[in-house]
Each structure stands twice: as C-alpha cells, then as structure tokens.
Amino acid sequence: MRVTILGSDGQIGSYLTQYLSNKGHIVREFDIVNGEHQDMTHIPNTYLRNAIMESDFVFFLAFDVGGSHYLKKYQHTYKFINNNTRIMANVFGYLENYKVPFVFASSQMSSMSYSPYGVMKRVGELYTKSLDGSIVKFWNVFGIERDMEKAHVITDFIIKGFETGVIDMMTDGTEEREFLYAEDCCEALETIMGCYDQFTCDDELHITTGISTSILEIAQIIQILFRNIGKEVEVIPASTKDEVQKDARNISDPYIERWWQPKTDVVDGISNVFNEIKLNYL
C-alpha cells in the first residue's frame, strides 16, 4: 500500500516508517525535520495535500508533544495550543476532501480535561469520528528518540545514567504507567490498517500492555542494566508528585486484543533501548 506517515521522524513514526518499509509498503515520510515544506502548521500546504491525496492510507501521528518535562513546560502556552490546532485543521481538512482512510493517534490523556494536551487530543478524536476514521489511544510507547528536548522518561533516564551517573527524577516515582515497546506498537498499527474495515470510529483501540509499572521501578530496571555493564548509577527520586497527569489512572480497554497482543515485556524493551543507546557511549 501507499502509506503516508505524518510525523515520520517522531518516536513512533520513525519506528513505523522502517517497520512498514520492511513489510513491503511504499512509505511516504512527512515531518517538519525534512524541511519547511513539510511544516503542517502552514495553511494551506500543497505538499501535505499531495501526500494525502496520493495515499492509500494515512497515519496521523504528527503533534507538538513530548515527555512529561516538555508537557510541563509548554502545554499551557499559546504556541503549543496554536501549533496543534493548526496541524489538526490542516490535516483533517485534506482527509475530509480526499476521503483517505486513516488512523489518528490519540492518547489515554484525552479524558483529562485539565491538560491542554489531553484536550487537543480529544478535539482530534472528535474530528476523526466526524470522518469515520480510526482512533488509537497510545499510553506510553517507548523506543529510541532523536529529539532530547521531547524525550520521554525511559530514554531520559538512560541518557542521564550515561552522561551524569545520576538519574534525578522529576517526581517521587510512585505514579504508574503502562509502557509499550515501539516495535509492538508498529505491529498493532499495521494490524489496524490491514483490518481497517472491521473497526468503527467508536471502537476503543487502546495500544498498550494493560500492565502498570511505577516510574521508580523503571529507574531501578535501568540502574540494574548499568550495573550489568560495570557502571554504578544513583537513582534520586524527587519529593514532588506527578504534575502532568496528576496521578490520574485510566483503565485500558482490551478490545484490540482480538486482533493484536503485545509480545515484548517492559524489561526486554528497556534492554533493547539501553543497548542501542549504549553504542553511542561505549
């Protein structure tokens, strides 16, 4: 299939680009890092229009987003809200015009009305339902990341361990998350694309493991991986609680498990990411 990945250089997008290419799909990458002509906040954007018009399927992964540190700093700013509003108006406008089947990447935070990021994702869900697209809700997908300003917790902790020998945490680490390795996520997305006609816009497609792990446990797993290569790393929890999700807990919907189930547990996934990052330091 001719597949366009909007946000192809992001954490999930970069994995999905390689995964689908290896499966024989014709993948068109679309991301601002490829040049200003791929800036989806530019309205109109003829390059974006052509990419969508010429596609058999679109993965709408593009969003101004990052890990907790990034969201805490930026999600309440005008630029963050404006960027995401413009991206959605632009992309959904072309999807409506050309009737291309698509998946919109939402988040389990879309139910958290106190979070501008969550509200933006909820708006995207409403756009998607109006166009009969498919909504996937990501929880905490992890893998190698290129933009460290937007890095999520696992990559952030590993980099801190190599560069400073100290994993200084933003919170006390008691909050829990459901973590999913990026390659498992790619398999889920390809499955949804292949079974697209079997889903409706009202289906709850939660791309997650259903298994919660505390942030402190994540830090301790990474600490052990460093110890295994002969490097002692100190883990220092903060005294503060989670301010981004306010330790809110959603319950994942297992509906997608009829078609797909994750294969990689959190320890093996973190080990894979650790070993890839290690190559840059050893």
Short mmCIF file of C-alpha atoms in Angstrom, two decimals:
data_model
loop_
_atom_site.label_atom_id
_atom_site.label_comp_id
_atom_site.label_asym_id
_atom_site.label_seq_id
_atom_site.Cartn_x
_atom_site.Cartn_y
_atom_site.Cartn_z
CA MET A 1 0.00 0.00 0.00
CA ARG A 2 0.99 3.64 -0.44
CA VAL A 3 1.20 4.79 3.16
CA THR A 4 1.85 8.34 4.36
CA ILE A 5 3.18 8.77 7.89
CA LEU A 6 2.57 12.26 9.24
CA GLY A 7 5.14 12.74 11.97
CA SER A 8 7.52 10.19 10.46
CA ASP A 9 10.53 11.41 12.43
CA GLY A 10 8.86 11.17 15.84
CA GLN A 11 9.39 8.40 18.34
CA ILE A 12 6.63 6.17 16.94
CA GLY A 13 6.82 7.48 13.38
CA SER A 14 10.48 6.62 12.88
CA TYR A 15 9.90 3.03 14.01
CA LEU A 16 6.73 2.73 11.92
CA THR A 17 8.46 4.07 8.80
CA GLN A 18 11.11 1.37 8.97
CA TYR A 19 8.66 -1.35 10.02
CA LEU A 20 6.21 -0.77 7.14
CA SER A 21 9.01 -0.35 4.60
CA ASN A 22 10.43 -3.71 5.65
CA LYS A 23 6.96 -5.21 5.14
CA GLY A 24 6.95 -4.03 1.53
CA HIS A 25 4.69 -0.98 1.79
CA ILE A 26 5.52 2.19 -0.13
CA VAL A 27 6.06 4.66 2.70
CA ARG A 28 5.98 8.41 2.26
CA GLU A 29 7.59 10.29 5.14
CA PHE A 30 6.20 13.66 6.17
CA ASP A 31 7.78 15.61 9.04
CA ILE A 32 8.97 19.17 9.63
CA VAL A 33 12.54 17.91 10.15
CA ASN A 34 12.60 17.20 6.40
CA GLY A 35 12.19 20.92 5.65
CA GLU A 36 9.81 23.83 5.99
CA HIS A 37 7.70 22.50 3.11
CA GLN A 38 6.62 19.71 5.49
CA ASP A 39 5.53 22.06 8.28
CA MET A 40 1.92 21.05 8.88
CA THR A 41 1.13 24.33 10.64
CA HIS A 42 1.41 26.09 7.26
CA ILE A 43 -2.11 26.52 5.85
CA PRO A 44 -2.54 25.74 3.01
CA ASN A 45 0.26 23.29 2.33
CA THR A 46 0.30 21.84 -1.18
CA TYR A 47 2.93 19.24 -0.25
CA LEU A 48 0.69 17.95 2.53
CA ARG A 49 -2.33 17.99 0.23
CA ASN A 50 -0.49 15.96 -2.42
CA ALA A 51 0.85 13.47 0.12
CA ILE A 52 -2.63 12.74 1.45
CA MET A 53 -4.31 12.80 -1.96
CA GLU A 54 -1.84 10.21 -3.34
CA SER A 55 -2.12 7.82 -0.36
CA ASP A 56 -4.00 4.59 0.16
CA PHE A 57 -3.71 5.07 3.92
CA VAL A 58 -2.56 7.79 6.34
CA PHE A 59 -1.16 7.52 9.85
CA PHE A 60 -1.75 10.85 11.59
CA LEU A 61 0.95 10.75 14.27
CA ALA A 62 2.09 14.37 13.97
CA PHE A 63 1.63 16.54 17.06
CA ASP A 64 3.55 19.11 19.05
CA VAL A 65 4.25 16.86 22.01
CA GLY A 66 6.96 15.39 24.18
CA GLY A 67 7.52 13.69 27.51
CA SER A 68 6.45 14.98 30.91
CA HIS A 69 9.24 17.55 31.09
CA TYR A 70 8.20 19.00 27.71
CA LEU A 71 4.49 19.00 28.52
CA LYS A 72 5.01 20.58 31.92
CA LYS A 73 6.96 23.40 30.29
CA TYR A 74 4.94 24.02 27.12
CA GLN A 75 1.41 22.61 27.12
CA HIS A 76 -0.15 25.74 28.66
CA THR A 77 1.50 28.09 26.15
CA TYR A 78 -0.18 29.80 23.20
CA LYS A 79 2.32 28.29 20.75
CA PHE A 80 1.62 24.73 21.87
CA ILE A 81 -2.14 25.14 21.56
CA ASN A 82 -1.91 27.06 18.29
CA ASN A 83 0.50 24.60 16.67
CA ASN A 84 -1.69 21.60 17.43
CA THR A 85 -4.89 23.38 16.42
CA ARG A 86 -3.38 24.35 13.07
CA ILE A 87 -1.95 20.88 12.44
CA MET A 88 -5.34 19.27 13.03
CA ALA A 89 -7.32 21.80 10.98
CA ASN A 90 -4.88 21.37 8.10
CA VAL A 91 -4.64 17.57 8.09
CA PHE A 92 -8.29 16.81 8.79
CA GLY A 93 -9.31 19.25 6.07
CA TYR A 94 -7.37 17.30 3.44
CA LEU A 95 -8.53 13.95 4.84
CA GLU A 96 -12.12 15.13 4.51
CA ASN A 97 -11.55 16.36 0.95
CA TYR A 98 -9.90 13.19 -0.36
CA LYS A 99 -11.69 10.54 1.75
CA VAL A 100 -8.49 8.65 2.56
CA PRO A 101 -8.76 6.01 5.30
CA PHE A 102 -6.65 6.98 8.29
CA VAL A 103 -5.68 6.39 11.89
CA PHE A 104 -5.47 9.29 14.33
CA ALA A 105 -3.01 8.86 17.18
CA SER A 106 -4.72 9.95 20.36
CA SER A 107 -3.73 9.39 23.97
CA GLN A 108 -5.17 7.95 27.13
CA MET A 109 -4.83 11.56 28.38
CA SER A 110 -7.69 12.68 26.11
CA SER A 111 -10.05 12.21 29.05
CA MET A 112 -8.01 14.57 31.27
CA SER A 113 -9.71 17.93 30.76
CA TYR A 114 -7.22 19.81 32.94
CA SER A 115 -4.44 19.04 30.45
CA PRO A 116 -4.27 21.19 27.27
CA TYR A 117 -2.55 18.25 25.58
CA GLY A 118 -5.41 15.97 26.59
CA VAL A 119 -7.98 18.50 25.35
CA MET A 120 -6.19 18.81 22.00
CA LYS A 121 -6.22 15.05 21.59
CA ARG A 122 -9.92 14.98 22.47
CA VAL A 123 -10.58 17.51 19.70
CA GLY A 124 -8.67 15.25 17.31
CA GLU A 125 -10.88 12.34 18.32
CA LEU A 126 -13.99 14.38 17.51
CA TYR A 127 -12.57 15.30 14.09
CA THR A 128 -11.79 11.62 13.49
CA LYS A 129 -15.28 10.45 14.44
CA SER A 130 -16.83 13.02 12.11
CA LEU A 131 -14.79 11.50 9.25
CA ASP A 132 -15.30 7.83 10.25
CA GLY A 133 -11.60 7.29 10.81
CA SER A 134 -9.99 5.05 13.42
CA ILE A 135 -8.77 6.37 16.76
CA VAL A 136 -5.91 4.67 18.55
CA LYS A 137 -5.06 5.64 22.10
CA PHE A 138 -1.41 5.39 22.99
CA TRP A 139 -0.43 5.13 26.62
CA ASN A 140 3.35 5.19 27.00
CA VAL A 141 5.13 3.94 23.90
CA PHE A 142 8.92 3.90 24.26
CA GLY A 143 11.90 3.44 21.99
CA ILE A 144 14.91 5.33 20.66
CA GLU A 145 14.34 9.09 20.43
CA ARG A 146 16.18 11.75 18.43
CA ASP A 147 14.90 14.99 19.95
CA MET A 148 16.09 15.02 23.54
CA GLU A 149 14.05 18.12 24.42
CA LYS A 150 10.97 15.98 23.83
CA ALA A 151 12.40 12.76 25.26
CA HIS A 152 10.18 10.52 27.35
CA VAL A 153 11.10 9.02 30.67
CA ILE A 154 12.95 5.83 29.65
CA THR A 155 15.29 7.47 27.15
CA ASP A 156 15.75 10.40 29.53
CA PHE A 157 16.79 8.13 32.40
CA ILE A 158 19.21 6.11 30.25
CA ILE A 159 20.89 9.24 28.85
CA LYS A 160 21.23 10.70 32.36
CA GLY A 161 22.84 7.48 33.53
CA PHE A 162 25.48 7.55 30.81
CA GLU A 163 26.18 11.28 30.97
CA THR A 164 25.98 12.06 34.70
CA GLY A 165 25.80 8.75 36.55
CA VAL A 166 22.70 10.08 38.33
CA ILE A 167 19.05 9.50 37.46
CA ASP A 168 17.47 12.53 39.10
CA MET A 169 13.72 12.08 38.81
CA MET A 170 11.06 14.76 38.28
CA THR A 171 8.71 13.08 40.77
CA ASP A 172 8.81 10.68 43.68
CA GLY A 173 8.26 7.88 41.15
CA THR A 174 5.16 6.41 42.74
CA GLU A 175 2.97 7.18 39.72
CA GLU A 176 2.38 4.19 37.45
CA ARG A 177 2.23 3.97 33.65
CA GLU A 178 1.54 1.24 31.08
CA PHE A 179 4.65 1.02 28.89
CA LEU A 180 4.69 -0.48 25.37
CA TYR A 181 7.77 -1.14 23.25
CA ALA A 182 7.68 0.74 19.93
CA GLU A 183 8.04 -2.34 17.70
CA ASP A 184 4.96 -3.91 19.29
CA CYS A 185 3.17 -0.62 18.65
CA CYS A 186 4.10 -0.80 14.96
CA GLU A 187 2.66 -4.29 14.69
CA ALA A 188 -0.57 -3.04 16.25
CA LEU A 189 -0.81 -0.15 13.79
CA GLU A 190 -0.19 -2.38 10.77
CA THR A 191 -2.85 -4.77 12.09
CA ILE A 192 -5.37 -1.93 12.34
CA MET A 193 -4.54 -0.81 8.80
CA GLY A 194 -5.00 -4.34 7.49
CA CYS A 195 -8.28 -4.84 9.36
CA TYR A 196 -9.50 -1.27 8.89
CA ASP A 197 -12.94 -2.24 7.59
CA GLN A 198 -13.58 -4.28 10.73
CA PHE A 199 -13.39 -1.24 13.00
CA THR A 200 -15.68 1.73 13.52
CA CYS A 201 -14.82 5.21 14.72
CA ASP A 202 -16.44 4.36 18.07
CA ASP A 203 -14.18 1.39 18.80
CA GLU A 204 -11.78 1.89 21.70
CA LEU A 205 -8.41 0.84 20.26
CA HIS A 206 -6.01 1.13 23.19
CA ILE A 207 -2.45 0.35 22.10
CA THR A 208 -0.96 -0.74 25.41
CA THR A 209 0.01 -3.73 27.51
CA GLY A 210 -2.52 -3.38 30.31
CA ILE A 211 0.37 -3.81 32.77
CA SER A 212 1.32 -0.90 35.03
CA THR A 213 4.86 -0.14 36.17
CA SER A 214 5.88 2.66 38.50
CA ILE A 215 8.39 5.27 37.35
CA LEU A 216 10.62 4.31 40.27
CA GLU A 217 10.60 0.69 39.06
CA ILE A 218 11.62 1.92 35.59
CA ALA A 219 14.58 3.77 37.13
CA GLN A 220 15.58 0.66 39.09
CA ILE A 221 15.43 -1.55 35.97
CA ILE A 222 17.75 0.89 34.21
CA GLN A 223 20.02 1.01 37.27
CA ILE A 224 20.43 -2.79 37.05
CA LEU A 225 21.25 -2.58 33.33
CA PHE A 226 24.06 -0.13 34.14
CA ARG A 227 25.29 -2.40 36.92
CA ASN A 228 25.46 -5.25 34.41
CA ILE A 229 27.99 -3.28 32.35
CA GLY A 230 30.02 -2.33 35.42
CA LYS A 231 28.69 1.18 35.94
CA GLU A 232 27.07 2.30 39.18
CA VAL A 233 24.25 4.80 38.70
CA GLU A 234 22.43 6.55 41.52
CA VAL A 235 18.64 6.93 41.46
CA ILE A 236 17.36 10.04 43.22
CA PRO A 237 13.55 10.43 43.43
CA ALA A 238 12.18 13.94 43.87
CA SER A 239 9.83 14.87 46.68
CA THR A 240 7.09 16.10 44.34
CA LYS A 241 4.15 14.21 42.89
CA ASP A 242 3.26 13.93 39.19
CA GLU A 243 2.01 17.32 37.98
CA VAL A 244 1.31 16.43 34.34
CA GLN A 245 -1.24 13.64 34.75
CA LYS A 246 -1.82 14.42 38.45
CA ASP A 247 -1.50 10.68 39.03
CA ALA A 248 -4.86 10.11 37.31
CA ARG A 249 -5.42 6.49 36.39
CA ASN A 250 -7.40 5.30 33.40
CA ILE A 251 -8.30 1.69 32.71
CA SER A 252 -7.24 0.42 29.31
CA ASP A 253 -9.81 -1.23 27.04
CA PRO A 254 -8.70 -4.72 25.87
CA TYR A 255 -10.87 -4.72 22.71
CA ILE A 256 -7.85 -4.60 20.33
CA GLU A 257 -6.58 -7.89 21.80
CA ARG A 258 -8.97 -9.75 19.47
CA TRP A 259 -6.60 -8.80 16.66
CA TRP A 260 -3.28 -7.96 18.34
CA GLN A 261 -1.40 -8.58 21.56
CA PRO A 262 1.98 -7.15 22.68
CA LYS A 263 4.95 -9.51 22.68
CA THR A 264 7.71 -7.59 24.49
CA ASP A 265 7.70 -7.13 28.25
CA VAL A 266 8.93 -3.88 29.74
CA VAL A 267 12.31 -5.25 30.90
CA ASP A 268 13.19 -6.66 27.47
CA GLY A 269 12.02 -3.47 25.74
CA ILE A 270 14.09 -1.24 28.01
CA SER A 271 17.09 -3.55 27.49
CA ASN A 272 16.75 -3.13 23.72
CA VAL A 273 16.68 0.66 24.00
CA PHE A 274 19.54 0.63 26.52
CA ASN A 275 21.74 -1.47 24.22
CA GLU A 276 21.10 0.83 21.26
CA ILE A 277 21.93 3.95 23.24
CA LYS A 278 24.99 2.25 24.77
CA LEU A 279 26.60 2.10 21.34
CA ASN A 280 26.94 5.90 21.41
CA TYR A 281 28.81 5.87 24.71
CA LEU A 282 30.98 2.74 24.81
#
